[in-house]
Structure formats: structure tokens, C-alpha cells
Short mmCIF file of C-alpha atoms in Angstrom, two decimals:
data_model
loop_
_atom_site.label_atom_id
_atom_site.label_comp_id
_atom_site.label_asym_id
_atom_site.label_seq_id
_atom_site.Cartn_x
_atom_site.Cartn_y
_atom_site.Cartn_z
CA MET A 62 -55.64 -32.05 61.70
CA LEU A 63 -54.12 -28.68 60.72
CA GLU A 64 -50.66 -30.18 60.57
CA ALA A 65 -51.82 -32.94 58.26
CA PHE A 66 -53.55 -30.41 55.98
CA ILE A 67 -50.41 -28.27 55.77
CA THR A 68 -48.26 -31.30 55.03
CA THR A 69 -50.60 -32.46 52.28
CA ARG A 70 -50.73 -28.96 50.76
CA VAL A 71 -46.95 -28.68 50.69
CA CYS A 72 -46.66 -32.08 49.03
CA MET A 73 -49.18 -31.08 46.36
CA LEU A 74 -47.30 -27.86 45.61
CA ARG A 75 -44.01 -29.74 45.38
CA PHE A 76 -45.61 -32.32 43.05
CA LYS A 77 -47.03 -29.56 40.83
CA SER A 78 -43.66 -27.82 40.70
CA LEU A 79 -41.90 -31.06 39.82
CA SER A 80 -44.52 -31.77 37.15
CA LEU A 81 -43.98 -28.38 35.57
CA LEU A 82 -40.23 -28.80 35.66
CA TYR A 83 -40.56 -32.26 34.11
CA ALA A 84 -42.80 -30.95 31.35
CA ALA A 85 -40.41 -28.10 30.64
CA ALA A 86 -37.51 -30.54 30.49
CA LEU A 87 -39.36 -32.73 28.03
CA LEU A 88 -40.15 -29.76 25.80
CA ALA A 89 -36.55 -28.61 25.90
CA LEU A 90 -35.35 -32.11 25.08
CA ALA A 91 -37.82 -32.38 22.20
CA GLY A 92 -36.70 -29.03 20.83
CA HIS A 93 -33.06 -30.03 21.12
CA SER A 94 -33.74 -33.34 19.40
CA ALA A 95 -35.69 -31.68 16.61
CA ALA A 96 -32.96 -29.11 16.08
CA GLY A 97 -30.21 -31.67 16.18
CA ALA A 98 -31.91 -34.43 14.20
CA ALA A 99 -31.04 -34.80 10.56
CA GLN A 100 -33.84 -33.36 8.47
CA PRO A 101 -35.04 -35.48 5.54
CA ALA A 102 -33.50 -34.49 2.24
CA ARG A 103 -36.04 -32.83 -0.03
CA THR A 104 -36.07 -32.48 -3.76
CA SER A 105 -36.88 -29.18 -5.40
CA GLN A 106 -39.87 -28.78 -7.68
CA ALA A 107 -37.54 -28.10 -10.59
CA ASP A 108 -35.68 -31.36 -10.01
CA ILE A 109 -38.91 -33.33 -9.65
CA ILE A 110 -40.03 -32.06 -13.03
CA LYS A 111 -36.59 -32.60 -14.55
CA ASN A 112 -36.41 -36.20 -13.28
CA SER A 113 -39.98 -37.12 -14.19
CA ALA A 114 -40.66 -40.11 -16.41
CA PRO A 115 -42.35 -39.97 -19.82
CA SER A 116 -45.34 -41.74 -18.25
CA ASP A 117 -45.82 -38.72 -15.94
CA TRP A 118 -46.92 -36.65 -18.94
CA ARG A 119 -49.82 -36.74 -21.37
CA ARG A 120 -50.76 -35.24 -24.70
CA LEU A 121 -53.78 -33.00 -25.16
CA ASP A 122 -56.97 -34.78 -26.23
CA PRO A 123 -57.55 -33.46 -29.78
CA GLU A 124 -61.34 -33.78 -29.43
CA ASN A 125 -61.41 -31.78 -26.21
CA THR A 126 -58.96 -28.98 -27.01
CA VAL A 127 -59.82 -25.63 -28.61
CA VAL A 128 -57.04 -23.49 -30.11
CA MET A 129 -57.84 -19.79 -30.53
CA GLU A 130 -55.73 -17.14 -32.19
CA ILE A 131 -55.79 -13.77 -30.43
CA ASN A 132 -53.39 -10.94 -31.28
CA GLY A 133 -51.37 -13.36 -33.38
CA GLN A 134 -50.82 -15.73 -30.45
CA SER A 135 -52.29 -19.11 -29.57
CA VAL A 136 -54.61 -19.57 -26.62
CA VAL A 137 -55.20 -23.25 -25.91
CA MET A 138 -58.29 -24.30 -23.94
CA GLU A 139 -58.72 -27.85 -22.65
CA LEU A 140 -62.35 -28.86 -22.10
CA ALA A 141 -63.69 -30.78 -19.11
CA PRO A 142 -66.17 -33.34 -20.49
CA ARG A 143 -66.22 -35.29 -17.21
CA PHE A 144 -67.68 -32.29 -15.37
CA ALA A 145 -69.60 -30.51 -18.15
CA PRO A 146 -70.32 -33.00 -20.96
CA LYS A 147 -73.20 -31.10 -22.58
CA HIS A 148 -71.32 -27.78 -22.57
CA ALA A 149 -68.19 -29.46 -23.91
CA ALA A 150 -70.18 -30.99 -26.76
CA ASN A 151 -71.77 -27.62 -27.56
CA ILE A 152 -68.40 -25.86 -27.53
CA ARG A 153 -67.03 -28.45 -29.95
CA THR A 154 -69.95 -27.77 -32.28
CA LEU A 155 -69.64 -23.99 -31.97
CA THR A 156 -65.91 -24.22 -32.70
CA ARG A 157 -66.25 -26.47 -35.71
CA GLU A 158 -69.07 -24.43 -37.21
CA GLY A 159 -67.09 -21.20 -36.93
CA TYR A 160 -68.95 -19.45 -34.13
CA TYR A 161 -65.87 -18.36 -32.19
CA THR A 162 -63.93 -17.30 -35.28
CA GLY A 163 -64.82 -13.63 -35.61
CA SER A 164 -66.02 -13.38 -32.02
CA ALA A 165 -63.98 -11.20 -29.67
CA VAL A 166 -62.82 -10.46 -26.17
CA VAL A 167 -65.44 -7.99 -24.97
CA ARG A 168 -64.58 -7.70 -21.30
CA VAL A 169 -61.41 -7.64 -19.20
CA GLN A 170 -62.06 -6.92 -15.56
CA ASP A 171 -58.93 -6.50 -13.47
CA ASN A 172 -58.27 -9.31 -10.99
CA TYR A 173 -61.40 -11.14 -12.13
CA VAL A 174 -62.14 -12.36 -15.66
CA THR A 175 -61.36 -12.05 -19.35
CA GLN A 176 -64.54 -12.76 -21.33
CA TRP A 177 -65.18 -13.41 -25.01
CA ALA A 178 -68.46 -13.46 -26.93
CA ASP A 179 -70.22 -12.43 -30.13
CA PRO A 180 -69.73 -8.63 -30.34
CA ALA A 181 -73.12 -8.18 -32.02
CA ASP A 182 -74.78 -9.92 -29.10
CA GLU A 183 -73.05 -7.52 -26.71
CA GLU A 184 -74.13 -4.52 -28.79
CA LYS A 185 -77.73 -5.81 -28.97
CA GLU A 186 -77.58 -5.84 -32.77
CA LYS A 187 -80.01 -8.69 -33.26
CA ASP A 188 -79.81 -8.61 -37.05
CA LYS A 189 -76.04 -9.25 -36.89
CA VAL A 190 -75.96 -11.91 -34.15
CA LYS A 191 -74.11 -15.05 -35.19
CA PRO A 192 -76.33 -18.07 -35.89
CA LEU A 193 -75.83 -21.06 -33.60
CA GLY A 194 -75.97 -23.55 -36.44
CA SER A 195 -76.51 -27.01 -35.04
CA ALA A 196 -75.37 -26.03 -31.53
CA GLN A 197 -77.92 -26.06 -28.71
CA ALA A 198 -79.38 -22.73 -27.64
CA SER A 199 -80.28 -24.04 -24.20
CA LEU A 200 -78.42 -26.43 -21.90
CA PRO A 201 -78.98 -27.64 -18.36
CA ALA A 202 -76.70 -26.20 -15.69
CA GLU A 203 -73.71 -28.46 -15.04
CA PHE A 204 -72.50 -27.05 -11.75
CA SER A 205 -71.49 -30.38 -10.16
CA ILE A 206 -71.27 -34.15 -10.60
CA PRO A 207 -71.43 -37.08 -8.15
CA PHE A 208 -68.37 -37.42 -5.92
CA LYS A 209 -68.59 -41.18 -5.46
CA GLY A 210 -65.98 -42.93 -7.58
CA LEU A 211 -64.32 -39.69 -8.71
CA PRO A 212 -60.56 -40.28 -9.34
CA ILE A 213 -59.40 -37.23 -7.40
CA THR A 214 -55.81 -36.81 -6.21
CA ARG A 215 -56.48 -35.17 -2.87
CA PHE A 216 -54.58 -32.37 -1.20
CA THR A 217 -53.68 -32.99 2.43
CA ASP A 218 -54.08 -29.33 3.43
CA PRO A 219 -57.57 -28.03 4.24
CA ASP A 220 -59.54 -25.99 1.75
CA GLY A 221 -61.73 -23.22 3.12
CA TRP A 222 -64.33 -23.75 0.41
CA ALA A 223 -64.90 -27.50 0.57
CA PRO A 224 -64.25 -30.56 2.77
CA VAL A 225 -62.20 -32.20 -0.02
CA SER A 226 -59.99 -30.65 -2.68
CA GLY A 227 -57.51 -31.90 -5.25
CA PHE A 228 -57.03 -32.46 -8.97
CA VAL A 229 -59.01 -34.45 -11.52
CA ASP A 230 -57.91 -34.78 -15.14
CA GLY A 231 -55.39 -31.97 -14.59
CA MET A 232 -57.98 -29.54 -13.23
CA PRO A 233 -58.55 -28.20 -9.69
CA ALA A 234 -61.63 -29.75 -8.13
CA ALA A 235 -63.46 -29.61 -4.83
CA ALA A 236 -66.03 -31.91 -3.25
CA ASN A 237 -68.45 -32.50 -0.43
CA PRO A 238 -68.64 -36.28 0.15
CA ALA A 239 -71.58 -35.92 2.56
CA LYS A 240 -73.63 -34.48 -0.31
CA ASN A 241 -72.02 -36.74 -2.96
CA GLN A 242 -71.11 -33.60 -4.86
CA ALA A 243 -67.95 -32.56 -6.73
CA TRP A 244 -67.18 -29.55 -8.91
CA LEU A 245 -64.41 -27.68 -10.70
CA ALA A 246 -62.98 -24.73 -8.80
CA HIS A 247 -62.68 -21.15 -10.02
CA CYS A 248 -58.89 -20.94 -9.98
CA TYR A 249 -56.64 -18.83 -12.21
CA GLY A 250 -56.97 -19.89 -15.84
CA MET A 251 -60.19 -21.85 -15.37
CA VAL A 252 -62.91 -21.23 -17.96
CA GLY A 253 -66.60 -20.83 -17.20
CA ALA A 254 -69.73 -20.43 -19.28
CA ALA A 255 -71.26 -17.00 -18.74
CA ARG A 256 -74.97 -16.97 -17.90
CA SER A 257 -77.79 -14.58 -17.04
CA THR A 258 -79.86 -14.75 -13.87
CA LYS A 259 -81.30 -18.15 -14.76
CA PRO A 260 -79.02 -21.02 -13.69
CA ASP A 261 -79.61 -22.92 -16.95
CA SER A 262 -79.01 -19.95 -19.28
CA SER A 263 -75.44 -20.76 -20.38
CA ASN A 264 -74.65 -22.56 -23.63
CA GLY A 265 -70.97 -21.79 -24.29
CA THR A 266 -71.47 -18.86 -26.66
CA SER A 267 -69.90 -16.55 -24.08
CA LEU A 268 -66.96 -17.83 -22.06
CA TYR A 269 -64.60 -16.29 -19.53
CA ALA A 270 -61.23 -17.16 -18.01
CA ILE A 271 -60.20 -16.23 -14.47
CA ASN A 272 -57.34 -13.71 -14.71
CA GLY A 273 -56.70 -12.96 -11.02
CA GLN A 274 -57.24 -14.08 -7.44
CA ALA A 275 -59.49 -17.13 -7.38
CA PRO A 276 -63.15 -16.07 -6.98
CA ARG A 277 -64.19 -19.32 -5.30
CA ALA A 278 -67.57 -17.88 -4.34
CA LEU A 279 -68.51 -18.56 -7.97
CA ASP A 280 -68.10 -22.30 -7.40
CA LEU A 281 -71.40 -24.20 -7.82
CA ASN A 282 -72.98 -21.08 -9.32
CA ILE A 283 -71.63 -21.33 -12.87
CA THR A 284 -70.77 -24.21 -15.19
CA VAL A 285 -66.99 -24.53 -15.43
CA VAL A 286 -66.10 -25.98 -18.83
CA GLY A 287 -62.31 -26.29 -18.75
CA ARG A 288 -59.09 -24.34 -18.41
CA ILE A 289 -56.49 -22.44 -20.39
CA VAL A 290 -53.37 -24.60 -20.65
CA LYS A 291 -51.38 -22.25 -22.86
CA GLY A 292 -51.68 -18.54 -23.59
CA MET A 293 -53.14 -17.32 -20.32
CA GLU A 294 -50.59 -14.51 -20.45
CA VAL A 295 -52.31 -13.32 -23.63
CA LEU A 296 -55.70 -13.08 -21.94
CA SER A 297 -54.45 -11.62 -18.68
CA SER A 298 -52.35 -8.88 -20.28
CA LEU A 299 -55.10 -7.33 -22.41
CA GLN A 300 -56.14 -3.76 -21.72
CA ARG A 301 -58.71 -3.52 -18.93
CA GLY A 302 -62.15 -2.43 -20.00
CA PRO A 303 -63.19 1.03 -18.74
CA GLY A 304 -66.90 0.21 -18.56
CA ALA A 305 -68.86 -1.37 -15.74
CA MET A 306 -67.50 -4.80 -14.76
CA GLY A 307 -64.59 -4.33 -17.18
CA PHE A 308 -66.61 -4.30 -20.41
CA TYR A 309 -65.16 -2.36 -23.32
CA ASP A 310 -67.30 0.71 -23.92
CA LYS A 311 -66.50 1.01 -27.62
CA PRO A 312 -66.76 -1.76 -30.25
CA GLN A 313 -63.39 -0.81 -31.74
CA ALA A 314 -61.77 -1.80 -28.45
CA TYR A 315 -62.89 -5.41 -28.80
CA VAL A 316 -60.01 -7.85 -29.32
CA PRO A 317 -60.95 -10.20 -32.17
CA ILE A 318 -60.56 -13.96 -32.17
CA THR A 319 -59.17 -14.33 -35.67
CA ARG A 320 -59.58 -18.10 -35.73
CA ALA A 321 -60.71 -20.92 -33.46
CA ARG A 322 -60.28 -24.61 -34.27
CA MET A 323 -60.47 -27.97 -32.57
CA LEU A 324 -57.01 -29.46 -32.14
CA ALA A 325 -58.19 -32.56 -34.02
CA ASP A 326 -58.85 -30.40 -37.10
CA ILE A 327 -55.44 -28.69 -37.16
CA PRO A 328 -52.67 -30.12 -39.36
CA ALA A 329 -49.98 -31.83 -37.30
CA ALA A 330 -47.33 -29.30 -38.30
CA GLU A 331 -49.45 -26.44 -36.89
CA GLN A 332 -50.51 -28.05 -33.62
CA PRO A 333 -49.29 -26.70 -30.25
CA ASN A 334 -46.15 -28.61 -29.36
CA ILE A 335 -46.92 -29.18 -25.66
CA GLU A 336 -47.71 -31.92 -23.20
CA ILE A 337 -49.10 -31.68 -19.67
CA MET A 338 -48.07 -33.33 -16.45
CA ARG A 339 -50.57 -35.93 -15.27
CA THR A 340 -52.14 -35.28 -11.88
CA ASP A 341 -52.78 -38.90 -10.94
CA THR A 342 -49.18 -40.01 -10.34
CA ALA A 343 -46.66 -40.22 -7.51
CA THR A 344 -44.61 -37.55 -9.29
CA TRP A 345 -47.51 -35.10 -9.11
CA ARG A 346 -48.04 -35.88 -5.43
CA ASN A 347 -44.33 -35.31 -4.79
CA LEU A 348 -44.51 -32.01 -6.66
CA VAL A 349 -47.45 -30.83 -4.54
CA GLU A 350 -45.61 -31.80 -1.34
CA ALA A 351 -42.45 -30.02 -2.51
CA SER A 352 -44.48 -26.85 -3.02
CA ARG A 353 -45.17 -26.82 0.73
CA HIS A 354 -41.45 -26.55 1.55
CA ALA A 355 -39.00 -23.75 0.86
CA ILE A 356 -35.85 -25.26 -0.63
CA GLY A 357 -32.77 -23.25 -1.42
CA GLY A 358 -30.94 -20.21 -0.09
CA TRP A 359 -33.45 -17.42 -0.67
CA ALA A 360 -36.43 -18.45 1.48
CA VAL A 361 -36.23 -18.33 5.27
CA ARG A 362 -39.56 -20.00 6.00
CA SER A 363 -41.63 -22.88 4.63
CA ALA A 364 -45.37 -22.29 4.36
CA LEU A 365 -46.10 -26.00 4.91
CA HIS A 366 -49.39 -25.40 3.16
CA SER A 367 -50.70 -25.54 -0.37
CA ASN A 368 -54.07 -25.17 -2.03
CA ILE A 369 -55.50 -26.13 -5.39
CA CYS A 370 -55.53 -22.56 -6.69
CA ASN A 371 -51.84 -21.87 -6.13
CA ARG A 372 -50.66 -25.16 -7.60
CA SER A 373 -50.35 -24.93 -11.38
CA VAL A 374 -49.94 -27.99 -13.59
CA PRO A 375 -46.64 -27.97 -15.51
CA THR A 376 -46.54 -28.05 -19.30
CA ARG A 377 -43.53 -28.61 -21.50
CA ALA A 378 -42.57 -28.84 -25.14
CA ILE A 379 -43.00 -32.28 -26.63
CA ALA A 380 -39.69 -33.96 -27.32
CA VAL A 381 -39.36 -34.38 -31.09
CA THR A 382 -38.00 -37.76 -32.11
CA PRO A 383 -35.52 -37.45 -34.98
#
């Protein structure tokens, strides 16, 4: 009996040793094969953009684009009527009736937001507050929309803030299919409608643009109305406000918006000469995938990961036909 037990034990140890050796050999062989195998050729992001087709690009929608002039430079904001239709309509009205012209940047908080509003409203000068005209004073909160049927180009990498993430209409979006809920994400350059403590207290009279690291905790707490497609460098380079939360503590520090117009109302010769890459094409998907890989001689490591807030949408000058 003892002899049989010893024999069996020895055989088990030998089998375990052989199994470990076999596993090690397989791993070594796999590593050798991976190292020796020809890696697929990858195209750089620059080349993907360079080789894109005209159909990969789109013009700005004149009825959903606001052009503001700040410090002599253009800041172009594209609205998001799919996600915030009532706010987009109110912003169009406020723009056309001159509300934003003469308003100003009143707050620049480092690594957070650049905010513009009616200076008189900020100074509590009720007798000087701009009239709303035919714009609505009160709007329902538009924090999210149904996910079902949403034409989202998904990212393959996980997003820590939502089960699904990607781009819709050129804007970063997130979603929770189980709740049939989708929303625009607070990424750099995105524009939200400032509100008070009440969820339905925003109407577009005070707007902000994200100027730093994406504060995604704001998602589903504020109505996101669009994004800055040109001129974000103007908003992000303004002097930081010394007051609480980056507000300017003196009215003379406010940075005026000298003029704001809908793109549709601007003469063709004065319109921003840009187009935007579509985010519903194979070219866009290839560009996102290329961003996961380090190509070229400088980088020594590929992140193999991307997220919606570090993937900007390219813009370019519109080719002028002679």
C-alpha cells in the first residue's frame, strides 16, 4: 500500500513538473512568435486626415452655429439641437435679438470653465439687466435623451463614467442603455447652460465652456448645449478671475462680447472658412483607432487606449474653388 502511494505521488509530481514546463514552453513560443511576426502596418493620424475624402467632412449648420467676437477674434459655437432642442432654440433667439452682443466673459476659473453672461445680472443691477425679448425665461432641464436609436459611433475602450461612450453629430456623448439614457459629456470645449440650485433654472443667458480637464461629474447635472469648434484658445487663454470660483471681482475686468451672430445671418464673405470632420464614417473610426497607437520615432510605448475627452474632432479650412 505504501509503495503504491509513493509511486502515485511521484507520478503526480512528474506530471505537474511536465505541465509547468509545457506551459512555459508555450508562453516562450508565443512570445517568440509575437516578436517575430510582422506587425500590421498602421497609418498615422496625420495621413488619415490628409487622405480623407470630401465626403468625410461637413459644413457648419448655419442655423445651429453662433459666431461671437471676443478680443477681436472669432469664437464659433456649434449648438446641439438633438440633445437640447429647447435651449438651442432659445440661444438662437437670444443671439438674433442681440442679447449676447454687449454681454461679457465674467468668470475664468483655471482648469474648469470660462463663463459669459450679462454683466448687469452678475452685478445685481436689476435696472440695467438685458431684456430677454421673445426668448423664454424658463426652460425644462435637458440633461439627457433616449438612447434607443441614437446614431452613436462607439468607442471600443471603456469609459469610467458610462457603459457606452462615443460621438454623435461631432460631439462626445455617453449612454446607459439599461436606462435608455444618453447625454453629452463635459469634455474640453463643450458648452453648458449655467443654472442655480434648481435643475430647470437654465435658459441660455449664461453659458460656459470647459477650459481644462474634463469635469465629467457634471454630466447629467447640467444641460449641455453644444461645443466650441473654433476659438477655444481665445477662451482658455483669458486672465483667470481672482474672485471665488474664478469670477472677476471688478466690472472693468470683464471681457466684452463685441458682437454675436447666427452663422446664417452673416454675409458669405465674413463667415468662418472651416469644415469639420464627420464622426459617423470609417475614416473617423480609423482616426480614433490610430490615436491608440504610437507611430513614429519619438514614442516608445502605445497607450492602446482612448477616451471621448482626449479625442478632438479635426477642423480644416474649406477649399475655395476658383
